[in-house]
Amino acid sequence: MKQHVRHAIAGACAAAVTLSLGLVAAPANAESDDYEVLVVGETLGFRHSHIDDTTNAIIKLGEEHGFSVDVWDPPQGTSPGQPALTLPSSPFTTADDLSKYATIIFASPVDATNNLDPTRPRLLNDTELAAFQGYIRGGGGYVGLHAATDSMHTVPWYSELTGGSARFRNHPAQQTATMRVESPGHPSTEMLPSEWVRFDEWYNFTTNPREDVHVLITLDESTYNPGSGAMGEDHPLAWCHNFEGGRSWYEAAGHVDSSWTDPLFLEHILGGIEWTAGVVSGGGDCVTFPEVDGILTGLEDGSQRVAQLGGDVAAYLEAAELAADSGDHAGAIAVLVQAKGKANGLQDAALVAKIADLIEWQQALVS
């Protein structure tokens, strides 16, 4: 269930709590009820018509839900941009400058690097990319919409941020398809039907990101013609993950302009914005088993005690993941409860908290 995060703790105290628990640190402006977001629509390649509709929809969401919106979408070549809305110069100057934004929303900013030619101009140059990387590693948020995976193909880090190195491959003709909600407890999916039928442009990806991300929604390829890039029975479409200290959320739907006046779709997008901004939590907060395994591995110090306890926790996590993958979510919860109890002996609050997230994730699947 979605929970609004309270930011009443004074700065120094909040920082101490965050560090002690190993939690993601939200940018400073997220400490109040009002916060700022940045919409990036800058286009160096094919320009999606929905960018303007997306920008206006997010501005309206901000007016209704307590956040303000800056826009970076200057005219570029044949792309008209949004000259009436755009900032006068690039906001991607330094990580410190970007830290004013609770999250940064990439609204299909295609840059024509999908041929992997390293000499082609990228959406973000080296200086801008370094600022963005520093922002994410400092606890910033990222929302990728539709063609956000069709940008900066020559930057592996960006593909890891968007999720599992999955990049846009191709798409069939626009058509109606069934989306299936796979993680119903997340703040961005709890309002959705388990089977969500929509008309849109459905992306195929270069790789399946599942091993590295928390999948929120999949596409049922039996309900439409996926074309030559079909991904098969497992076709993730929306996902999220905790990445290098920040939060990342991606939704591949939203090509058709009508999406941006659809109340249900907008509520879904709002959940992604609010989660990456750190103002809501729930549903396991995009935890993954590899993420928890990584925390556990990081605790190794060569001592027999940590080796023994860590081995026990690792075995429990492996068993829980197998149960979860087989659809036995109640069984996964039972094993995770044991893992959490054993993890307490390692005296690492971040590990215990993340196992609790795994339990919360699986509980939503049981109910």
mmCIF file of C-alpha atoms in Angstrom:
data_model
loop_
_atom_site.group_PDB
_atom_site.id
_atom_site.type_symbol
_atom_site.label_atom_id
_atom_site.label_comp_id
_atom_site.label_asym_id
_atom_site.label_seq_id
_atom_site.Cartn_x
_atom_site.Cartn_y
_atom_site.Cartn_z
ATOM 1 C CA MET A 1 0.000 0.000 0.000
ATOM 2 C CA LYS A 2 1.257 3.452 -0.899
ATOM 3 C CA GLN A 3 2.547 5.508 2.002
ATOM 4 C CA HIS A 4 3.393 9.197 1.873
ATOM 5 C CA VAL A 5 6.859 9.762 3.257
ATOM 6 C CA ARG A 6 7.035 12.349 6.017
ATOM 7 C CA HIS A 7 9.964 14.768 5.874
ATOM 8 C CA ALA A 8 9.622 16.311 9.312
ATOM 9 C CA ILE A 9 13.022 15.231 10.627
ATOM 10 C CA ALA A 10 15.580 18.024 10.752
ATOM 11 C CA GLY A 11 18.329 17.847 8.130
ATOM 12 C CA ALA A 12 21.236 16.473 10.165
ATOM 13 C CA CYS A 13 19.081 13.964 11.991
ATOM 14 C CA ALA A 14 17.456 12.810 8.755
ATOM 15 C CA ALA A 15 20.858 12.336 7.152
ATOM 16 C CA ALA A 16 22.031 10.248 10.094
ATOM 17 C CA VAL A 17 18.959 8.022 9.912
ATOM 18 C CA THR A 18 19.356 7.623 6.150
ATOM 19 C CA LEU A 19 22.991 6.621 6.397
ATOM 20 C CA SER A 20 22.427 4.226 9.268
ATOM 21 C CA LEU A 21 19.685 2.394 7.384
ATOM 22 C CA GLY A 22 21.434 2.489 4.033
ATOM 23 C CA LEU A 23 18.389 4.076 2.428
ATOM 24 C CA VAL A 24 18.260 6.275 -0.662
ATOM 25 C CA ALA A 25 18.880 9.908 0.157
ATOM 26 C CA ALA A 26 16.316 12.171 -1.517
ATOM 27 C CA PRO A 27 17.415 15.542 -2.907
ATOM 28 C CA ALA A 28 17.119 18.404 -0.442
ATOM 29 C CA ASN A 29 13.976 19.906 -1.951
ATOM 30 C CA ALA A 30 12.042 16.694 -1.281
ATOM 31 C CA GLU A 31 12.163 17.526 2.437
ATOM 32 C CA SER A 32 9.080 19.727 2.086
ATOM 33 C CA ASP A 33 5.617 19.075 0.748
ATOM 34 C CA ASP A 34 6.397 21.172 -2.345
ATOM 35 C CA TYR A 35 9.143 20.040 -4.688
ATOM 36 C CA GLU A 36 10.482 20.589 -8.190
ATOM 37 C CA VAL A 37 10.831 18.227 -11.144
ATOM 38 C CA LEU A 38 12.507 18.616 -14.521
ATOM 39 C CA VAL A 39 10.948 17.441 -17.800
ATOM 40 C CA VAL A 40 13.447 16.729 -20.583
ATOM 41 C CA GLY A 41 12.006 16.673 -24.103
ATOM 42 C CA GLU A 42 15.099 17.793 -26.021
ATOM 43 C CA THR A 43 15.163 15.972 -29.352
ATOM 44 C CA LEU A 44 18.092 15.359 -31.715
ATOM 45 C CA GLY A 45 16.363 12.641 -33.755
ATOM 46 C CA PHE A 46 12.746 11.673 -34.404
ATOM 47 C CA ARG A 47 10.434 13.878 -32.340
ATOM 48 C CA HIS A 48 7.411 12.247 -30.705
ATOM 49 C CA SER A 49 4.241 14.314 -30.933
ATOM 50 C CA HIS A 50 3.291 13.353 -27.382
ATOM 51 C CA ILE A 51 6.189 15.340 -25.842
ATOM 52 C CA ASP A 52 4.172 18.553 -25.723
ATOM 53 C CA ASP A 53 1.108 16.713 -24.382
ATOM 54 C CA THR A 54 3.255 14.937 -21.797
ATOM 55 C CA THR A 55 4.824 18.192 -20.638
ATOM 56 C CA ASN A 56 1.467 19.925 -20.241
ATOM 57 C CA ALA A 57 -0.022 16.902 -18.461
ATOM 58 C CA ILE A 58 2.871 16.809 -15.965
ATOM 59 C CA ILE A 59 2.569 20.545 -15.356
ATOM 60 C CA LYS A 60 -1.106 20.014 -14.559
ATOM 61 C CA LEU A 61 -0.308 17.046 -12.288
ATOM 62 C CA GLY A 62 2.140 19.287 -10.461
ATOM 63 C CA GLU A 63 -0.488 21.973 -9.946
ATOM 64 C CA GLU A 64 -2.836 19.339 -8.511
ATOM 65 C CA HIS A 65 -0.315 17.411 -6.411
ATOM 66 C CA GLY A 66 2.166 19.913 -5.044
ATOM 67 C CA PHE A 67 5.165 20.066 -7.330
ATOM 68 C CA SER A 68 6.480 22.600 -9.829
ATOM 69 C CA VAL A 69 7.898 21.788 -13.250
ATOM 70 C CA ASP A 70 10.889 23.091 -15.196
ATOM 71 C CA VAL A 71 11.247 22.107 -18.856
ATOM 72 C CA TRP A 72 14.369 21.544 -20.938
ATOM 73 C CA ASP A 73 13.281 21.284 -24.580
ATOM 74 C CA PRO A 74 15.075 23.817 -26.774
ATOM 75 C CA PRO A 75 14.621 23.939 -30.568
ATOM 76 C CA GLN A 76 17.192 21.632 -32.179
ATOM 77 C CA GLY A 77 17.565 21.319 -35.963
ATOM 78 C CA THR A 78 14.173 20.267 -37.306
ATOM 79 C CA SER A 79 12.778 19.814 -33.788
ATOM 80 C CA PRO A 80 10.676 22.821 -32.727
ATOM 81 C CA GLY A 81 11.118 22.057 -29.045
ATOM 82 C CA GLN A 82 8.956 23.996 -26.621
ATOM 83 C CA PRO A 83 10.440 27.515 -26.811
ATOM 84 C CA ALA A 84 7.675 29.061 -24.700
ATOM 85 C CA LEU A 85 8.409 26.688 -21.808
ATOM 86 C CA THR A 86 12.062 25.709 -21.991
ATOM 87 C CA LEU A 87 14.764 26.939 -19.667
ATOM 88 C CA PRO A 88 17.161 29.392 -21.346
ATOM 89 C CA SER A 89 20.155 27.070 -20.986
ATOM 90 C CA SER A 90 20.913 23.474 -20.113
ATOM 91 C CA PRO A 91 20.200 22.597 -16.468
ATOM 92 C CA PHE A 92 22.727 19.730 -16.708
ATOM 93 C CA THR A 93 25.616 21.826 -15.432
ATOM 94 C CA THR A 94 26.625 20.171 -12.154
ATOM 95 C CA ALA A 95 25.154 17.551 -9.841
ATOM 96 C CA ASP A 96 24.705 20.269 -7.240
ATOM 97 C CA ASP A 97 22.664 22.378 -9.646
ATOM 98 C CA LEU A 98 20.483 19.389 -10.551
ATOM 99 C CA SER A 99 19.912 18.540 -6.881
ATOM 100 C CA LYS A 100 17.095 21.123 -6.779
ATOM 101 C CA TYR A 101 14.974 18.568 -8.637
ATOM 102 C CA ALA A 102 13.388 15.703 -6.728
ATOM 103 C CA THR A 103 13.219 13.749 -9.990
ATOM 104 C CA ILE A 104 14.062 14.223 -13.670
ATOM 105 C CA ILE A 105 11.581 13.017 -16.291
ATOM 106 C CA PHE A 106 12.829 12.010 -19.736
ATOM 107 C CA ALA A 107 9.809 12.399 -22.051
ATOM 108 C CA SER A 108 10.929 10.509 -25.191
ATOM 109 C CA PRO A 109 14.087 12.572 -25.836
ATOM 110 C CA VAL A 110 15.329 10.631 -28.893
ATOM 111 C CA ASP A 111 18.862 11.508 -30.031
ATOM 112 C CA ALA A 112 19.437 9.276 -33.103
ATOM 113 C CA THR A 113 22.289 7.250 -31.595
ATOM 114 C CA ASN A 114 20.552 3.906 -32.173
ATOM 115 C CA ASN A 115 23.058 3.004 -34.891
ATOM 116 C CA LEU A 116 25.683 3.035 -32.105
ATOM 117 C CA ASP A 117 27.847 5.524 -33.983
ATOM 118 C CA PRO A 118 29.973 7.143 -31.224
ATOM 119 C CA THR A 119 30.531 10.255 -33.336
ATOM 120 C CA ARG A 120 26.853 11.229 -33.371
ATOM 121 C CA PRO A 121 25.803 13.959 -30.928
ATOM 122 C CA ARG A 122 24.231 12.597 -27.752
ATOM 123 C CA LEU A 123 21.330 13.957 -25.767
ATOM 124 C CA LEU A 124 23.812 14.821 -22.995
ATOM 125 C CA ASN A 125 27.420 15.699 -23.750
ATOM 126 C CA ASP A 126 30.244 14.566 -21.469
ATOM 127 C CA THR A 127 29.855 17.463 -19.026
ATOM 128 C CA GLU A 128 26.073 17.129 -18.861
ATOM 129 C CA LEU A 129 26.304 13.357 -18.459
ATOM 130 C CA ALA A 130 28.750 13.703 -15.564
ATOM 131 C CA ALA A 131 26.353 16.115 -13.855
ATOM 132 C CA PHE A 132 23.470 13.692 -14.336
ATOM 133 C CA GLN A 133 25.484 10.740 -13.041
ATOM 134 C CA GLY A 134 26.461 12.714 -9.960
ATOM 135 C CA TYR A 135 22.824 13.663 -9.426
ATOM 136 C CA ILE A 136 21.659 10.037 -9.539
ATOM 137 C CA ARG A 137 24.493 8.851 -7.296
ATOM 138 C CA GLY A 138 23.544 11.597 -4.855
ATOM 139 C CA GLY A 139 20.034 10.180 -4.446
ATOM 140 C CA GLY A 140 18.220 11.719 -7.421
ATOM 141 C CA GLY A 141 15.210 10.314 -9.218
ATOM 142 C CA TYR A 142 14.719 9.326 -12.860
ATOM 143 C CA VAL A 143 11.479 8.735 -14.769
ATOM 144 C CA GLY A 144 11.813 7.334 -18.292
ATOM 145 C CA LEU A 145 8.793 7.629 -20.571
ATOM 146 C CA HIS A 146 8.296 5.723 -23.815
ATOM 147 C CA ALA A 147 11.285 6.559 -26.071
ATOM 148 C CA ALA A 148 13.549 7.362 -23.125
ATOM 149 C CA THR A 149 15.122 3.983 -23.983
ATOM 150 C CA ASP A 150 15.810 5.287 -27.523
ATOM 151 C CA SER A 151 18.404 7.802 -26.406
ATOM 152 C CA MET A 152 22.116 7.717 -25.583
ATOM 153 C CA HIS A 153 22.536 4.210 -26.992
ATOM 154 C CA THR A 154 26.286 4.785 -26.918
ATOM 155 C CA VAL A 155 26.300 5.337 -23.145
ATOM 156 C CA PRO A 156 26.118 1.936 -21.360
ATOM 157 C CA TRP A 157 25.570 3.635 -17.993
ATOM 158 C CA TYR A 158 22.389 5.290 -19.251
ATOM 159 C CA SER A 159 21.007 1.948 -20.460
ATOM 160 C CA GLU A 160 21.752 0.508 -17.015
ATOM 161 C CA LEU A 161 19.919 3.435 -15.423
ATOM 162 C CA THR A 162 16.847 3.006 -17.619
ATOM 163 C CA GLY A 163 16.923 -0.659 -16.657
ATOM 164 C CA GLY A 164 18.871 -3.836 -17.337
ATOM 165 C CA SER A 165 20.598 -2.348 -20.400
ATOM 166 C CA ALA A 166 17.330 -2.801 -22.313
ATOM 167 C CA ARG A 167 17.239 -0.395 -25.248
ATOM 168 C CA PHE A 168 14.489 0.243 -27.783
ATOM 169 C CA ARG A 169 14.744 -2.220 -30.674
ATOM 170 C CA ASN A 170 11.618 -1.766 -32.794
ATOM 171 C CA HIS A 171 7.836 -1.732 -32.652
ATOM 172 C CA PRO A 172 4.936 -3.111 -34.700
ATOM 173 C CA ALA A 173 1.973 -1.046 -35.893
ATOM 174 C CA GLN A 174 -0.002 0.665 -33.157
ATOM 175 C CA GLN A 175 -2.710 -1.667 -31.874
ATOM 176 C CA THR A 176 -4.691 -2.788 -28.843
ATOM 177 C CA ALA A 177 -2.942 -5.134 -26.410
ATOM 178 C CA THR A 178 -3.300 -6.434 -22.874
ATOM 179 C CA MET A 179 -0.879 -5.308 -20.199
ATOM 180 C CA ARG A 180 -0.621 -7.466 -17.074
ATOM 181 C CA VAL A 181 0.273 -5.911 -13.726
ATOM 182 C CA GLU A 182 3.016 -7.968 -12.128
ATOM 183 C CA SER A 183 3.722 -5.902 -8.996
ATOM 184 C CA PRO A 184 0.325 -4.641 -7.774
ATOM 185 C CA GLY A 185 1.564 -3.176 -4.482
ATOM 186 C CA HIS A 186 3.746 -0.444 -5.930
ATOM 187 C CA PRO A 187 2.473 3.169 -5.667
ATOM 188 C CA SER A 188 2.439 3.396 -9.481
ATOM 189 C CA THR A 189 0.425 0.218 -10.064
ATOM 190 C CA GLU A 190 -1.915 -0.177 -7.094
ATOM 191 C CA MET A 191 -4.660 1.735 -8.951
ATOM 192 C CA LEU A 192 -4.465 -0.441 -12.081
ATOM 193 C CA PRO A 193 -6.583 -3.453 -13.064
ATOM 194 C CA SER A 194 -4.690 -6.741 -13.164
ATOM 195 C CA GLU A 195 -5.378 -6.870 -16.907
ATOM 196 C CA TRP A 196 -5.136 -3.457 -18.536
ATOM 197 C CA VAL A 197 -6.258 -3.232 -22.161
ATOM 198 C CA ARG A 198 -4.930 -0.210 -24.086
ATOM 199 C CA PHE A 199 -4.217 1.013 -27.596
ATOM 200 C CA ASP A 200 -0.625 2.172 -27.962
ATOM 201 C CA GLU A 201 2.712 1.676 -29.693
ATOM 202 C CA TRP A 202 4.309 -1.382 -28.091
ATOM 203 C CA TYR A 203 8.092 -1.486 -27.830
ATOM 204 C CA ASN A 204 10.330 -4.510 -28.273
ATOM 205 C CA PHE A 205 13.678 -4.256 -26.473
ATOM 206 C CA THR A 206 17.207 -5.389 -27.270
ATOM 207 C CA THR A 207 17.313 -7.501 -24.118
ATOM 208 C CA ASN A 208 15.007 -8.622 -21.326
ATOM 209 C CA PRO A 209 15.795 -6.470 -18.249
ATOM 210 C CA ARG A 210 14.139 -8.766 -15.697
ATOM 211 C CA GLU A 211 17.335 -9.970 -14.003
ATOM 212 C CA ASP A 212 18.267 -6.413 -13.028
ATOM 213 C CA VAL A 213 14.954 -4.660 -12.380
ATOM 214 C CA HIS A 214 11.689 -4.943 -10.501
ATOM 215 C CA VAL A 215 9.142 -5.625 -13.244
ATOM 216 C CA LEU A 216 5.883 -3.739 -12.763
ATOM 217 C CA ILE A 217 3.952 -4.566 -15.931
ATOM 218 C CA THR A 218 4.338 -7.078 -18.760
ATOM 219 C CA LEU A 219 2.786 -7.293 -22.218
ATOM 220 C CA ASP A 220 0.801 -10.355 -23.240
ATOM 221 C CA GLU A 221 2.057 -10.971 -26.765
ATOM 222 C CA SER A 222 -0.815 -13.382 -27.416
ATOM 223 C CA THR A 223 -3.180 -10.394 -27.409
ATOM 224 C CA TYR A 224 -1.508 -8.492 -30.284
ATOM 225 C CA ASN A 225 0.999 -8.900 -33.120
ATOM 226 C CA PRO A 226 4.442 -8.016 -31.686
ATOM 227 C CA GLY A 227 6.160 -8.190 -35.067
ATOM 228 C CA SER A 228 9.713 -9.243 -35.862
ATOM 229 C CA GLY A 229 11.094 -8.154 -32.500
ATOM 230 C CA ALA A 230 8.805 -10.350 -30.408
ATOM 231 C CA MET A 231 10.207 -11.026 -26.947
ATOM 232 C CA GLY A 232 8.051 -14.072 -26.206
ATOM 233 C CA GLU A 233 6.134 -15.047 -23.091
ATOM 234 C CA ASP A 234 8.134 -12.699 -20.858
ATOM 235 C CA HIS A 235 7.843 -9.162 -22.241
ATOM 236 C CA PRO A 236 8.438 -6.545 -19.520
ATOM 237 C CA LEU A 237 6.999 -3.137 -20.380
ATOM 238 C CA ALA A 238 7.273 -1.088 -17.184
ATOM 239 C CA TRP A 239 9.812 -1.528 -14.422
ATOM 240 C CA CYS A 240 11.778 0.205 -11.679
ATOM 241 C CA HIS A 241 14.879 -0.297 -9.590
ATOM 242 C CA ASN A 242 17.181 1.292 -7.041
ATOM 243 C CA PHE A 243 20.272 2.319 -8.968
ATOM 244 C CA GLU A 244 23.595 3.670 -7.665
ATOM 245 C CA GLY A 245 21.893 5.497 -4.802
ATOM 246 C CA GLY A 246 19.004 6.869 -6.868
ATOM 247 C CA ARG A 247 15.585 5.643 -7.990
ATOM 248 C CA SER A 248 14.656 4.753 -11.566
ATOM 249 C CA TRP A 249 11.163 4.124 -13.009
ATOM 250 C CA TYR A 250 10.317 3.411 -16.657
ATOM 251 C CA GLU A 251 7.067 3.059 -18.626
ATOM 252 C CA ALA A 252 7.287 2.175 -22.331
ATOM 253 C CA ALA A 253 3.655 2.990 -23.153
ATOM 254 C CA GLY A 254 2.465 6.541 -23.758
ATOM 255 C CA HIS A 255 3.212 7.056 -27.459
ATOM 256 C CA VAL A 256 -0.348 7.954 -28.407
ATOM 257 C CA ASP A 257 -1.285 11.530 -27.518
ATOM 258 C CA SER A 258 -4.566 10.404 -25.927
ATOM 259 C CA SER A 259 -2.583 8.715 -23.136
ATOM 260 C CA TRP A 260 -1.898 12.134 -21.656
ATOM 261 C CA THR A 261 -5.576 12.885 -21.037
ATOM 262 C CA ASP A 262 -6.383 9.383 -19.729
ATOM 263 C CA PRO A 263 -6.975 9.725 -15.944
ATOM 264 C CA LEU A 264 -5.888 6.162 -15.168
ATOM 265 C CA PHE A 265 -2.693 6.409 -17.199
ATOM 266 C CA LEU A 266 -1.892 9.760 -15.592
ATOM 267 C CA GLU A 267 -2.442 8.349 -12.104
ATOM 268 C CA HIS A 268 0.006 5.585 -13.004
ATOM 269 C CA ILE A 269 2.571 8.150 -14.206
ATOM 270 C CA LEU A 270 2.039 10.263 -11.087
ATOM 271 C CA GLY A 271 2.888 7.230 -8.963
ATOM 272 C CA GLY A 272 6.189 6.882 -10.816
ATOM 273 C CA ILE A 273 6.986 10.564 -10.376
ATOM 274 C CA GLU A 274 6.152 10.546 -6.677
ATOM 275 C CA TRP A 275 8.069 7.321 -6.018
ATOM 276 C CA THR A 276 11.237 8.499 -7.737
ATOM 277 C CA ALA A 277 10.905 11.840 -5.954
ATOM 278 C CA GLY A 278 10.891 9.992 -2.641
ATOM 279 C CA VAL A 279 7.524 11.340 -1.479
ATOM 280 C CA VAL A 280 5.700 7.984 -1.508
ATOM 281 C CA SER A 281 6.776 4.429 -0.793
ATOM 282 C CA GLY A 282 5.236 0.986 -0.813
ATOM 283 C CA GLY A 283 5.048 -2.404 -2.479
ATOM 284 C CA GLY A 284 8.637 -3.232 -1.636
ATOM 285 C CA ASP A 285 9.994 -0.004 -3.145
ATOM 286 C CA CYS A 286 11.255 -1.714 -6.315
ATOM 287 C CA VAL A 287 13.515 -4.102 -4.424
ATOM 288 C CA THR A 288 15.101 -7.012 -6.292
ATOM 289 C CA PHE A 289 16.759 -10.190 -5.045
ATOM 290 C CA PRO A 290 20.092 -9.259 -6.700
ATOM 291 C CA GLU A 291 19.983 -5.901 -4.909
ATOM 292 C CA VAL A 292 19.718 -7.667 -1.535
ATOM 293 C CA ASP A 293 22.377 -10.200 -2.536
ATOM 294 C CA GLY A 294 24.694 -7.286 -3.289
ATOM 295 C CA ILE A 295 24.200 -5.810 0.187
ATOM 296 C CA LEU A 296 24.870 -9.187 1.759
ATOM 297 C CA THR A 297 28.053 -9.704 -0.253
ATOM 298 C CA GLY A 298 29.265 -6.278 0.812
ATOM 299 C CA LEU A 299 29.188 -7.336 4.467
ATOM 300 C CA GLU A 300 31.887 -9.993 4.049
ATOM 301 C CA ASP A 301 34.804 -9.188 6.320
ATOM 302 C CA GLY A 302 36.621 -12.526 6.501
ATOM 303 C CA SER A 303 35.272 -13.428 9.944
ATOM 304 C CA GLN A 304 33.812 -16.860 10.643
ATOM 305 C CA ARG A 305 30.694 -15.322 12.222
ATOM 306 C CA VAL A 306 29.788 -13.217 9.194
ATOM 307 C CA ALA A 307 30.614 -16.072 6.845
ATOM 308 C CA GLN A 308 28.288 -18.439 8.741
ATOM 309 C CA LEU A 309 25.396 -16.013 9.164
ATOM 310 C CA GLY A 310 25.847 -14.620 5.658
ATOM 311 C CA GLY A 311 25.810 -18.117 4.183
ATOM 312 C CA ASP A 312 22.582 -18.923 6.008
ATOM 313 C CA VAL A 313 20.915 -15.702 4.815
ATOM 314 C CA ALA A 314 22.131 -16.315 1.243
ATOM 315 C CA ALA A 315 20.620 -19.797 1.274
ATOM 316 C CA TYR A 316 17.301 -18.440 2.506
ATOM 317 C CA LEU A 317 17.312 -15.725 -0.163
ATOM 318 C CA GLU A 318 18.032 -18.264 -2.901
ATOM 319 C CA ALA A 319 15.187 -20.486 -1.708
ATOM 320 C CA ALA A 320 12.818 -17.526 -1.470
ATOM 321 C CA GLU A 321 13.678 -16.385 -4.987
ATOM 322 C CA LEU A 322 13.041 -19.846 -6.372
ATOM 323 C CA ALA A 323 9.679 -19.938 -4.606
ATOM 324 C CA ALA A 324 8.757 -16.487 -5.870
ATOM 325 C CA ASP A 325 9.753 -17.331 -9.437
ATOM 326 C CA SER A 326 7.571 -20.442 -9.307
ATOM 327 C CA GLY A 327 4.568 -18.420 -8.127
ATOM 328 C CA ASP A 328 4.669 -19.675 -4.526
ATOM 329 C CA HIS A 329 4.601 -16.230 -2.951
ATOM 330 C CA ALA A 330 3.349 -17.455 0.430
ATOM 331 C CA GLY A 331 6.250 -19.882 0.523
ATOM 332 C CA ALA A 332 8.657 -17.096 -0.415
ATOM 333 C CA ILE A 333 7.353 -14.981 2.452
ATOM 334 C CA ALA A 334 7.826 -17.808 4.955
ATOM 335 C CA VAL A 335 11.454 -18.247 3.912
ATOM 336 C CA LEU A 336 12.087 -14.491 3.857
ATOM 337 C CA VAL A 337 10.842 -14.185 7.428
ATOM 338 C CA GLN A 338 13.526 -16.706 8.384
ATOM 339 C CA ALA A 339 16.092 -14.781 6.366
ATOM 340 C CA LYS A 340 15.162 -11.558 8.129
ATOM 341 C CA GLY A 341 15.517 -13.168 11.536
ATOM 342 C CA LYS A 342 18.935 -14.525 10.671
ATOM 343 C CA ALA A 343 19.970 -11.191 9.094
ATOM 344 C CA ASN A 344 19.370 -9.438 12.419
ATOM 345 C CA GLY A 345 22.440 -11.264 13.690
ATOM 346 C CA LEU A 346 24.567 -9.475 11.106
ATOM 347 C CA GLN A 347 23.520 -6.153 12.661
ATOM 348 C CA ASP A 348 23.132 -4.366 9.331
ATOM 349 C CA ALA A 349 20.004 -2.223 9.211
ATOM 350 C CA ALA A 350 20.108 -1.814 5.425
ATOM 351 C CA LEU A 351 20.063 -5.570 4.863
ATOM 352 C CA VAL A 352 17.196 -6.123 7.292
ATOM 353 C CA ALA A 353 15.208 -3.267 5.742
ATOM 354 C CA LYS A 354 15.673 -4.629 2.226
ATOM 355 C CA ILE A 355 14.567 -8.120 3.250
ATOM 356 C CA ALA A 356 11.490 -6.465 4.767
ATOM 357 C CA ASP A 357 10.922 -4.859 1.355
ATOM 358 C CA LEU A 358 11.115 -8.287 -0.278
ATOM 359 C CA ILE A 359 8.463 -9.509 2.153
ATOM 360 C CA GLU A 360 6.214 -6.516 1.415
ATOM 361 C CA TRP A 361 6.585 -7.104 -2.330
ATOM 362 C CA GLN A 362 5.628 -10.764 -2.019
ATOM 363 C CA GLN A 363 2.711 -10.002 0.315
ATOM 364 C CA ALA A 364 1.098 -7.848 -2.381
ATOM 365 C CA LEU A 365 1.321 -10.802 -4.762
ATOM 366 C CA VAL A 366 -0.357 -13.157 -2.281
ATOM 367 C CA SER A 367 -3.315 -10.865 -1.724
#
